[in-house]
Amino acid sequence: MEILINKRWRAGFLDEALREGTVRIAVRRWKVLGRVLELYFVRQMRLELVWNYIKEIGITGVLRKVASRYSERYRNEKYFCVGIGEIIESAVEGYPVGSQVCFVAPAHPRCVERVVLPKQLVQLLSDEEKWDVDETYIAYSDQAATEVVCANNEGPWWCELAGWHIDSGASVSDVGDKIKELCIGALAVGDYKFKKTSNRNDIREIRSVLSGAGDKNDGRPTACLFGYGNYAKVLILPNIRKQLRICRIHEIDPMQIPPKKMRPDIIYDTSPSMRYDESYDAYFIAGYHHTHAELAAEALRKGSTAIVEKPLVTSEEGYTLIYEAVKEHPGKIFTCYQRRYSKFNDMIKEDLGLEECVPVDYHCIVYDVPNPKRHWYTWPNSRTKVIENMCHWIDHFLFLNRYEEVDRWDVFVSKQGVVNASIELVNGAYFSMVHTEKGSDRIGVTDYIEVRAGGRTARIVRSKAYEAESRARIIRRAKEGRMEVYERMYAGIAKKIVRGEPGDTLRDIRVLNKVLLEMDRAAAASGAFGLMA
C-alpha cells in the first residue's frame, strides 16, 4: 500500500495484519489532529553523544546503531488522526464488509490508504449519517502534523487516546460515543488534498521471497525473527547470519519494513503470530514482552528452537504455557540474558575460588534511562521495572549461584520510584539491588556490581571494566567491550543450534521466573511504578 511520508506518497509498504477483533478499512477521508510524542527513544544526533558511544561500544557498534536509528526516523513520526472509510475485511461480528465507518487512528503515519483498527476505535455510520465520498480518492488533511500536541495528556480528551495500541493492555472501552462526535466535527472542516487510491485487491500482509532469490539450500539451519526493531537490527541479525539462514521476519509495524530495504531472499510478514504453514529450525523472539511466552511455546510445539529476549514471561499464564512446553520439548529454548555470556564470569569463578556449592553474594547499583511516557515499556502488559529491566541482574546473580532455590525476597519502592530489591537463596547467597532513573543518560544504562565470596571481591563497572581483589592484593584487572557479550551470546547460541546442543533447563526457567513474577506483583502493588497511568 501507499503511505504519506514527509508530504510524499510512497508505495510498496505491506498492510497491517488483520487480527481477531479488528477490521480493515479503506480510507476515504483522513485528518491529522496532532502529532503524538513520547512513543520512542529518539536520540539527538550530536557529535559529543556519538563520540561518547564510540568510546563505549566502538565504531562498528555506533555505525550499526546510527544506521538503524536513522532508518526509523519516519517510523518515529506518529500522529493522532480521525477518518471515514469502508470496511473491506472484518474479523469482528456485527461489522460487515461494505459498512461505512468513522474511526480514530491513535498512533499512525500522516495518512495511509488502508488501516487496521480494533472495534473499540471504530463506529458504524447509519444510512442517515453516511458521508457522500468518492471511492476512487482519499481526501486528506495533514495541516496539524507540524503542531506539537499530545505530549503529556494535556489538551482535548482525545489526547488520552494518543499513542494507544491494541497490545498495550490499557482499556478504551468507554470512548465509543465520543469517537463519532469527534470524527463528524473534525472532518467537516479542513484544507483537503486528494490522492487516487489503489486497487483494494493489492492488500498484502506478506512479501514473499523474490523469484530465484534464496532458493539454494546452503545447509545452514533456517531462522525466523519476530520483532524487527533497533535491537534486532543491531545485535541479533549481524551475529547469527554466519551460522543460520534468515528466512522470515515478522514485524507488525509496516513503517519498520521500508520497501527499498527488503532483502529479496527474506519473507517479510506483518502478522504478530506464526502462520499455520510456516516452520523454521529456530525462532528468534524479540517483540513486545508479553508476546514472548506464547510465541516461544508455539515454536517448541513445532519442534523448533526458541531464542527469546528477556523477559521470557510476564504473567502466570505465560509461565504455565512455557513450563509445559519445555517439559514436552526439553533443551530447545534459550533465554537471552547477555550477562550469562560475559567473559568476566570465568574470571569470577577463578579469582574468587568458587567451588560447586559456594554461595556468591551480589550487590549492584543500576541507573536506567527513563522511558518515554508512551513507550511500550510503560504498557500495563509490559508490567513493572522488575520484569522490564531488573531481571538482567537478578538472572546474573542466580546464574552465578547455579540457580539455587530462592528462600525469601523483598521489594521496596520509594516515592520517587527508586527500587530496592533483595533476595536470599537457600544456600545463604544474598542479592541486593538499587535501581533508579535519577541520574545522567550520557551513555545510557550504567551499573556498578560487586560479587563477593570466600573473602574476595570482584567488581564490574558499566559492564566493561573488571577488577578482582583478595584481602592482600589486586588479583586481576580486565576489560570487555560492551558489544562483545552480545556477539558472544548470539554467535554462541547459533553454534549450539547448529550442533544440536541443549539450551535452558526447566530448573533454570522455574527458579528465575517464579521469583520475578512474585517480585513483580509486589512492585505493582506498591504503586505500579513503570506502568502506564
XYZ file of C-alpha atoms in Angstrom:
533
model
C 0.000 0.000 0.000
C 0.980 3.667 -0.124
C 1.807 5.750 2.941
C 2.167 9.523 3.188
C 5.687 10.234 4.486
C 7.081 13.730 4.813
C 4.424 15.105 2.402
C 5.164 12.437 -0.248
C 3.180 9.281 -1.015
C 5.459 6.255 -1.075
C 4.424 2.850 -2.406
C 5.388 -0.733 -1.625
C 4.592 -0.938 2.094
C 2.934 -4.040 3.481
C -0.533 -3.818 5.015
C -1.034 -4.293 8.722
C -2.183 -7.798 9.621
C -5.884 -8.334 10.264
C -6.223 -9.756 13.786
C -9.159 -11.147 15.697
C -11.291 -8.223 16.876
C -10.124 -5.827 14.147
C -11.375 -4.527 10.802
C -9.513 -3.394 7.713
C -10.734 -0.044 6.430
C -10.241 1.542 3.018
C -9.685 5.197 3.885
C -11.928 7.765 2.164
C -11.307 10.807 4.349
C -8.452 11.354 6.818
C -7.422 14.213 9.039
C -4.447 14.652 11.327
C -5.371 16.244 14.658
C -1.889 16.354 16.126
C 1.490 14.724 16.465
C 1.997 12.087 19.160
C 5.215 12.439 21.147
C 6.958 10.269 23.753
C 6.406 6.974 21.881
C 10.002 6.016 21.136
C 13.554 6.564 22.284
C 14.756 9.317 19.949
C 18.339 10.471 20.413
C 19.529 13.819 19.102
C 22.310 13.480 16.554
C 25.038 15.315 18.477
C 28.742 14.869 17.851
C 29.564 14.621 21.549
C 26.936 11.909 22.010
C 28.329 9.907 19.068
C 31.853 10.273 20.459
C 30.751 9.046 23.890
C 29.224 5.947 22.329
C 32.270 5.285 20.143
C 34.343 5.099 23.324
C 31.782 2.771 24.901
C 30.825 0.367 22.106
C 33.300 1.003 19.274
C 32.963 2.404 15.782
C 31.228 -0.665 14.288
C 28.613 -0.698 17.034
C 27.964 3.025 16.652
C 27.668 2.793 12.863
C 25.112 -0.007 13.162
C 23.185 1.894 15.792
C 23.192 5.158 13.840
C 22.099 3.416 10.621
C 19.302 1.610 12.455
C 18.043 4.716 14.250
C 18.252 6.784 11.076
C 16.112 4.244 9.227
C 13.471 4.692 11.944
C 13.166 8.458 11.563
C 9.865 8.246 9.674
C 8.592 5.404 11.860
C 9.027 7.761 14.805
C 6.609 10.301 13.305
C 3.233 9.171 14.564
C 0.019 11.194 14.569
C -3.430 11.113 16.105
C -5.902 11.007 13.222
C -9.606 10.652 12.520
C -11.262 9.375 9.379
C -14.139 7.970 7.354
C -13.849 4.747 5.397
C -15.326 1.474 4.232
C -14.748 -1.908 5.868
C -13.108 -4.187 3.309
C -12.153 -7.029 5.681
C -13.622 -7.847 9.063
C -12.768 -10.100 11.993
C -15.490 -8.555 14.183
C -19.058 -9.805 14.418
C -21.538 -7.044 13.598
C -19.056 -5.054 11.496
C -19.804 -6.379 7.996
C -17.739 -5.764 4.877
C -19.086 -2.779 2.928
C -20.119 -0.794 6.012
C -19.146 2.864 6.178
C -17.484 3.757 9.468
C -15.788 6.608 11.249
C -12.671 5.893 13.263
C -9.748 7.244 15.229
C -6.168 6.148 14.459
C -4.227 6.892 17.680
C -0.608 6.431 16.522
C -0.281 6.332 12.750
C 1.543 7.937 9.796
C 0.333 11.212 8.261
C -2.012 9.194 6.043
C -2.400 5.626 4.773
C -4.507 4.018 2.061
C -5.760 1.309 4.399
C -5.787 0.970 8.145
C -6.469 -1.911 10.555
C -8.153 -0.941 13.814
C -9.841 -2.716 16.751
C -13.597 -2.347 17.069
C -13.199 -0.046 20.117
C -11.887 2.699 17.824
C -14.441 2.240 15.035
C -18.085 3.366 14.860
C -20.641 2.209 12.284
C -22.481 5.009 10.488
C -26.203 4.717 9.901
C -27.742 5.483 6.496
C -28.591 8.976 7.725
C -25.022 9.560 8.969
C -23.160 8.259 5.910
C -20.896 10.617 4.029
C -21.002 11.117 0.288
C -17.421 10.168 -0.653
C -15.620 9.458 -3.907
C -14.342 5.894 -3.602
C -11.546 6.484 -6.112
C -9.836 9.149 -3.969
C -8.647 9.771 -0.421
C -9.337 13.266 0.846
C -6.684 14.031 3.449
C -5.599 16.955 5.590
C -2.289 16.923 7.467
C -2.071 20.578 8.465
C -1.913 19.729 12.170
C 1.054 17.394 11.635
C 3.507 20.176 12.456
C 1.787 21.133 15.699
C 3.268 19.569 18.823
C 0.397 18.162 20.859
C -0.353 15.131 22.985
C 2.975 15.190 24.801
C 1.694 14.968 28.372
C -2.022 14.141 28.164
C -2.777 17.848 28.114
C -5.439 19.352 25.887
C -8.609 17.745 24.441
C -9.977 14.488 25.848
C -8.679 12.516 22.875
C -5.087 13.130 23.967
C -5.725 10.312 26.431
C -6.050 8.011 23.417
C -2.928 9.296 21.678
C -0.381 6.513 21.360
C -2.794 3.773 22.444
C -2.042 0.330 20.980
C -4.084 -2.842 20.738
C -1.290 -4.729 22.538
C -0.947 -2.290 25.434
C -3.472 -3.845 27.812
C -4.939 -0.390 28.548
C -8.706 -0.148 28.276
C -10.502 2.162 25.826
C -13.955 0.700 26.303
C -15.695 3.963 27.252
C -14.828 6.141 24.243
C -17.242 4.769 21.630
C -19.832 7.550 21.657
C -17.160 10.251 21.768
C -15.461 8.891 18.637
C -18.393 9.566 16.349
C -18.861 13.083 17.695
C -15.134 13.811 17.333
C -14.937 12.473 13.776
C -18.004 14.255 12.460
C -16.941 17.572 13.978
C -13.278 17.406 12.972
C -13.737 16.065 9.443
C -16.361 18.640 8.457
C -13.708 21.345 8.108
C -10.183 21.390 6.743
C -7.960 22.102 3.772
C -8.110 18.742 1.973
C -5.840 17.308 -0.682
C -6.730 14.313 -2.833
C -4.909 11.055 -3.532
C -6.056 8.467 -6.062
C -6.496 5.093 -4.353
C -5.006 1.810 -5.495
C -6.924 -1.386 -6.171
C -8.182 -2.927 -2.935
C -7.050 -6.322 -4.268
C -3.495 -5.104 -3.703
C -3.758 -5.926 0.032
C -0.547 -7.685 1.061
C 0.478 -8.650 4.580
C 3.356 -10.784 3.277
C 6.173 -10.032 0.844
C 7.414 -13.413 -0.378
C 10.925 -14.289 -1.458
C 11.520 -12.867 -4.920
C 11.728 -15.383 -7.739
C 15.135 -17.013 -7.908
C 16.412 -15.382 -4.720
C 17.459 -17.546 -1.805
C 16.269 -20.773 -3.437
C 19.521 -22.590 -2.737
C 19.652 -24.537 0.500
C 23.188 -23.915 1.725
C 22.942 -26.339 4.632
C 22.531 -23.753 7.371
C 19.563 -24.185 9.745
C 16.682 -21.855 8.911
C 15.661 -18.997 11.210
C 12.721 -16.648 11.675
C 12.735 -13.348 13.596
C 9.839 -11.740 15.463
C 10.365 -8.010 16.046
C 12.385 -6.013 13.521
C 13.364 -3.196 15.851
C 16.655 -1.483 16.583
C 17.806 -4.279 18.912
C 17.301 -6.968 16.295
C 18.934 -4.952 13.511
C 21.990 -4.013 15.565
C 22.572 -7.051 17.787
C 20.708 -10.160 16.642
C 20.850 -10.336 12.851
C 24.517 -9.336 12.343
C 25.675 -12.010 14.806
C 23.744 -15.055 13.595
C 23.969 -14.775 9.804
C 27.133 -16.882 9.525
C 25.550 -19.857 11.259
C 21.861 -19.534 10.385
C 19.892 -18.621 7.252
C 17.374 -15.853 7.945
C 14.254 -16.833 6.017
C 11.443 -14.773 7.515
C 10.945 -11.573 9.530
C 7.706 -10.747 11.354
C 7.164 -7.056 12.179
C 3.727 -5.630 12.959
C 4.551 -2.007 12.028
C 4.817 -1.632 8.218
C 6.912 1.508 8.737
C 9.703 -0.683 10.156
C 9.944 -2.526 6.829
C 10.834 0.109 4.187
C 10.265 -1.367 0.705
C 13.751 -0.430 -0.507
C 15.341 -2.173 2.497
C 13.641 -5.545 1.919
C 16.093 -8.285 1.028
C 14.990 -10.455 -1.911
C 15.752 -13.724 -0.091
C 13.669 -12.997 3.031
C 9.911 -13.250 3.584
C 8.524 -10.175 5.370
C 5.283 -10.535 7.312
C 3.219 -8.137 9.464
C 1.432 -10.905 11.376
C 2.084 -10.847 15.147
C 1.771 -14.641 15.230
C 3.047 -17.595 13.246
C 1.262 -18.529 10.038
C -0.196 -22.038 10.029
C 2.111 -23.170 7.213
C 5.416 -21.749 8.437
C 8.079 -23.765 10.182
C 11.767 -22.985 10.735
C 14.562 -24.562 12.712
C 14.920 -21.556 15.015
C 12.692 -18.668 16.089
C 14.295 -15.508 17.472
C 11.639 -13.711 19.522
C 12.295 -10.021 20.216
C 8.894 -8.364 20.164
C 6.688 -6.961 22.914
C 7.483 -8.640 26.221
C 4.023 -10.057 26.844
C 4.103 -11.897 23.479
C 7.286 -13.854 24.196
C 5.808 -16.807 26.090
C 3.086 -17.651 23.580
C 5.416 -17.394 20.574
C 8.131 -19.439 22.290
C 5.667 -22.144 23.299
C 4.352 -22.312 19.724
C 7.908 -22.624 18.384
C 8.584 -25.512 20.783
C 5.362 -27.259 19.756
C 6.563 -27.064 16.139
C 9.751 -28.844 17.189
C 11.807 -25.679 16.629
C 14.309 -23.969 18.924
C 13.080 -20.759 20.604
C 15.595 -17.982 21.311
C 13.798 -15.444 23.477
C 14.768 -11.949 24.563
C 14.198 -11.103 28.189
C 11.807 -11.498 29.812
C 10.590 -14.978 28.987
C 7.265 -14.499 30.784
C 5.233 -11.583 32.161
C 2.310 -13.479 33.713
C 1.425 -16.719 35.481
C -0.485 -17.817 32.393
C 2.607 -17.312 30.264
C 4.740 -19.153 32.796
C 2.424 -22.178 32.769
C 2.429 -22.164 28.971
C 6.235 -22.143 28.817
C 6.724 -24.627 31.639
C 4.501 -27.228 29.986
C 6.067 -26.640 26.554
C 9.617 -27.011 27.895
C 8.679 -30.181 29.786
C 7.444 -31.611 26.496
C 10.433 -30.305 24.483
C 13.446 -30.022 26.852
C 16.608 -28.203 25.847
C 15.008 -26.340 22.950
C 14.849 -22.867 24.470
C 17.468 -20.170 25.090
C 16.674 -17.060 27.149
C 18.897 -14.151 26.087
C 20.315 -12.714 29.295
C 23.633 -11.461 27.951
C 25.434 -11.377 31.310
C 25.484 -15.181 31.258
C 27.889 -14.896 28.317
C 30.338 -12.343 29.731
C 33.969 -13.424 29.810
C 34.068 -11.969 33.324
C 32.102 -14.984 34.619
C 35.045 -17.361 34.198
C 37.297 -14.780 35.857
C 34.915 -14.507 38.807
C 34.928 -18.286 39.300
C 38.729 -18.406 39.190
C 39.538 -15.219 41.113
C 37.004 -15.858 43.894
C 37.925 -19.537 44.086
C 34.363 -20.667 43.610
C 33.591 -24.297 44.278
C 30.379 -26.019 43.210
C 28.487 -25.238 46.417
C 29.991 -21.870 47.435
C 27.325 -19.143 47.857
C 28.028 -15.967 45.868
C 26.777 -12.613 47.170
C 25.855 -9.986 44.581
C 25.267 -6.267 45.104
C 24.590 -3.657 42.416
C 23.510 -0.101 41.732
C 21.827 0.409 38.354
C 20.944 3.596 36.543
C 18.297 3.039 33.884
C 17.358 5.596 31.220
C 13.788 6.886 31.851
C 11.235 5.575 29.393
C 9.358 7.988 27.139
C 5.886 8.417 28.628
C 4.136 6.458 25.883
C 6.855 3.892 25.189
C 5.644 0.294 25.107
C 7.740 -0.462 28.198
C 5.141 1.596 30.114
C 2.172 -0.511 28.973
C 0.261 -2.478 31.604
C 1.061 -5.630 29.598
C 4.791 -4.934 29.988
C 4.455 -4.969 33.770
C 6.874 -3.293 36.204
C 10.571 -2.466 36.265
C 11.297 -5.847 37.862
C 10.341 -7.674 34.686
C 11.167 -4.854 32.276
C 14.866 -4.496 33.183
C 15.857 -5.528 36.714
C 15.560 -9.152 35.603
C 19.028 -8.880 33.975
C 20.890 -8.543 37.280
C 18.620 -10.957 39.142
C 19.333 -13.577 36.488
C 23.091 -12.935 36.701
C 23.011 -13.466 40.470
C 21.099 -16.730 40.080
C 23.378 -17.818 37.230
C 26.489 -17.391 39.391
C 24.727 -19.423 42.080
C 23.735 -22.198 39.644
C 20.040 -21.282 40.036
C 19.894 -22.258 43.674
C 16.378 -22.221 45.150
C 15.083 -18.883 46.497
C 14.419 -18.781 50.241
C 12.986 -15.253 50.578
C 12.884 -11.871 48.817
C 11.761 -8.289 49.336
C 10.952 -5.225 47.199
C 10.717 -1.634 48.377
C 9.744 1.260 46.076
C 10.393 4.845 47.143
C 8.069 7.739 46.400
C 10.484 8.805 43.654
C 10.370 5.365 42.029
C 13.758 4.172 43.274
C 13.608 0.408 43.804
C 15.393 -1.591 46.478
C 15.245 -5.331 45.817
C 16.798 -8.167 47.799
C 16.869 -11.954 47.508
C 18.285 -14.653 49.768
C 18.877 -18.158 48.470
C 18.681 -21.453 50.324
C 22.493 -21.712 50.166
C 22.772 -18.350 52.002
C 23.780 -16.245 48.983
C 22.410 -12.702 49.221
C 21.434 -10.243 46.464
C 20.744 -6.527 46.818
C 19.972 -4.023 44.104
C 19.182 -0.335 43.879
C 17.514 0.594 40.607
C 16.947 4.236 39.707
C 16.101 6.532 36.817
C 17.614 9.506 38.616
C 20.931 10.323 37.000
C 22.793 11.065 33.780
C 21.943 9.371 30.487
C 25.215 10.344 28.823
C 25.904 6.746 27.764
C 22.601 5.076 28.532
C 22.189 2.335 31.141
C 25.088 2.196 33.625
C 25.732 -0.171 36.514
C 28.145 -0.942 39.334
C 28.363 -4.554 40.547
C 30.212 -6.220 43.417
C 30.382 -10.016 43.624
C 31.717 -11.484 46.879
C 32.729 -14.961 48.061
C 35.479 -16.505 50.195
C 36.761 -13.174 51.469
C 37.349 -11.912 47.925
C 35.550 -9.316 45.822
C 35.104 -8.835 42.082
C 33.829 -5.534 40.676
C 32.247 -4.877 37.290
C 31.681 -1.258 36.263
C 29.494 -0.275 33.296
C 29.635 -3.878 32.048
C 33.142 -3.252 30.658
C 35.729 -2.886 33.442
C 36.583 -5.769 35.790
C 38.707 -5.875 38.942
C 39.148 -8.649 41.495
C 40.914 -8.393 44.848
C 41.726 -10.526 47.849
C 42.455 -9.305 51.355
C 46.070 -8.734 50.340
C 46.227 -7.691 46.692
C 44.599 -6.949 43.359
C 44.210 -10.308 41.655
C 43.301 -9.174 38.171
C 42.056 -6.303 36.054
C 40.370 -6.819 32.671
C 38.132 -5.153 30.135
C 35.370 -6.274 27.816
C 33.700 -4.316 25.026
C 30.052 -3.693 25.808
C 29.004 -5.172 22.462
C 31.305 -8.201 22.711
C 28.987 -10.001 25.075
C 26.080 -9.762 22.617
C 28.259 -11.063 19.798
C 29.384 -13.931 22.023
C 25.810 -14.699 23.084
C 24.161 -14.798 19.679
C 27.068 -16.406 17.860
C 27.310 -18.958 20.687
C 23.603 -19.745 20.625
C 23.664 -20.064 16.838
C 26.565 -22.536 17.057
C 24.719 -24.567 19.690
C 21.686 -24.739 17.402
C 23.871 -25.993 14.547
C 25.450 -28.617 16.827
C 22.143 -29.592 18.427
C 23.257 -28.664 21.934
C 20.631 -28.036 24.646
C 19.535 -24.671 25.991
C 17.977 -23.632 29.308
C 16.889 -26.299 31.773
C 13.449 -26.489 33.324
C 15.007 -25.725 36.726
C 16.691 -22.540 35.437
C 13.402 -21.352 33.973
C 11.411 -22.155 37.108
C 13.761 -20.612 39.677
C 14.261 -17.355 37.769
C 10.763 -16.701 36.510
C 8.917 -17.678 39.674
C 10.785 -15.101 41.752
C 10.480 -12.462 39.014
C 6.712 -12.863 38.865
C 6.377 -12.745 42.655
C 8.531 -9.617 42.939
C 6.728 -8.018 40.013
C 3.363 -8.422 41.720
C 4.728 -6.875 44.894
C 6.218 -3.953 42.971
C 2.930 -3.347 41.155
C 1.011 -3.408 44.444
C 3.364 -0.776 45.847
C 2.255 1.769 43.271
C 2.652 0.134 39.854
C 5.863 2.021 39.079
C 6.738 1.753 35.428
C 3.142 1.146 34.377
C 1.144 3.426 32.103
C -1.215 5.630 34.081
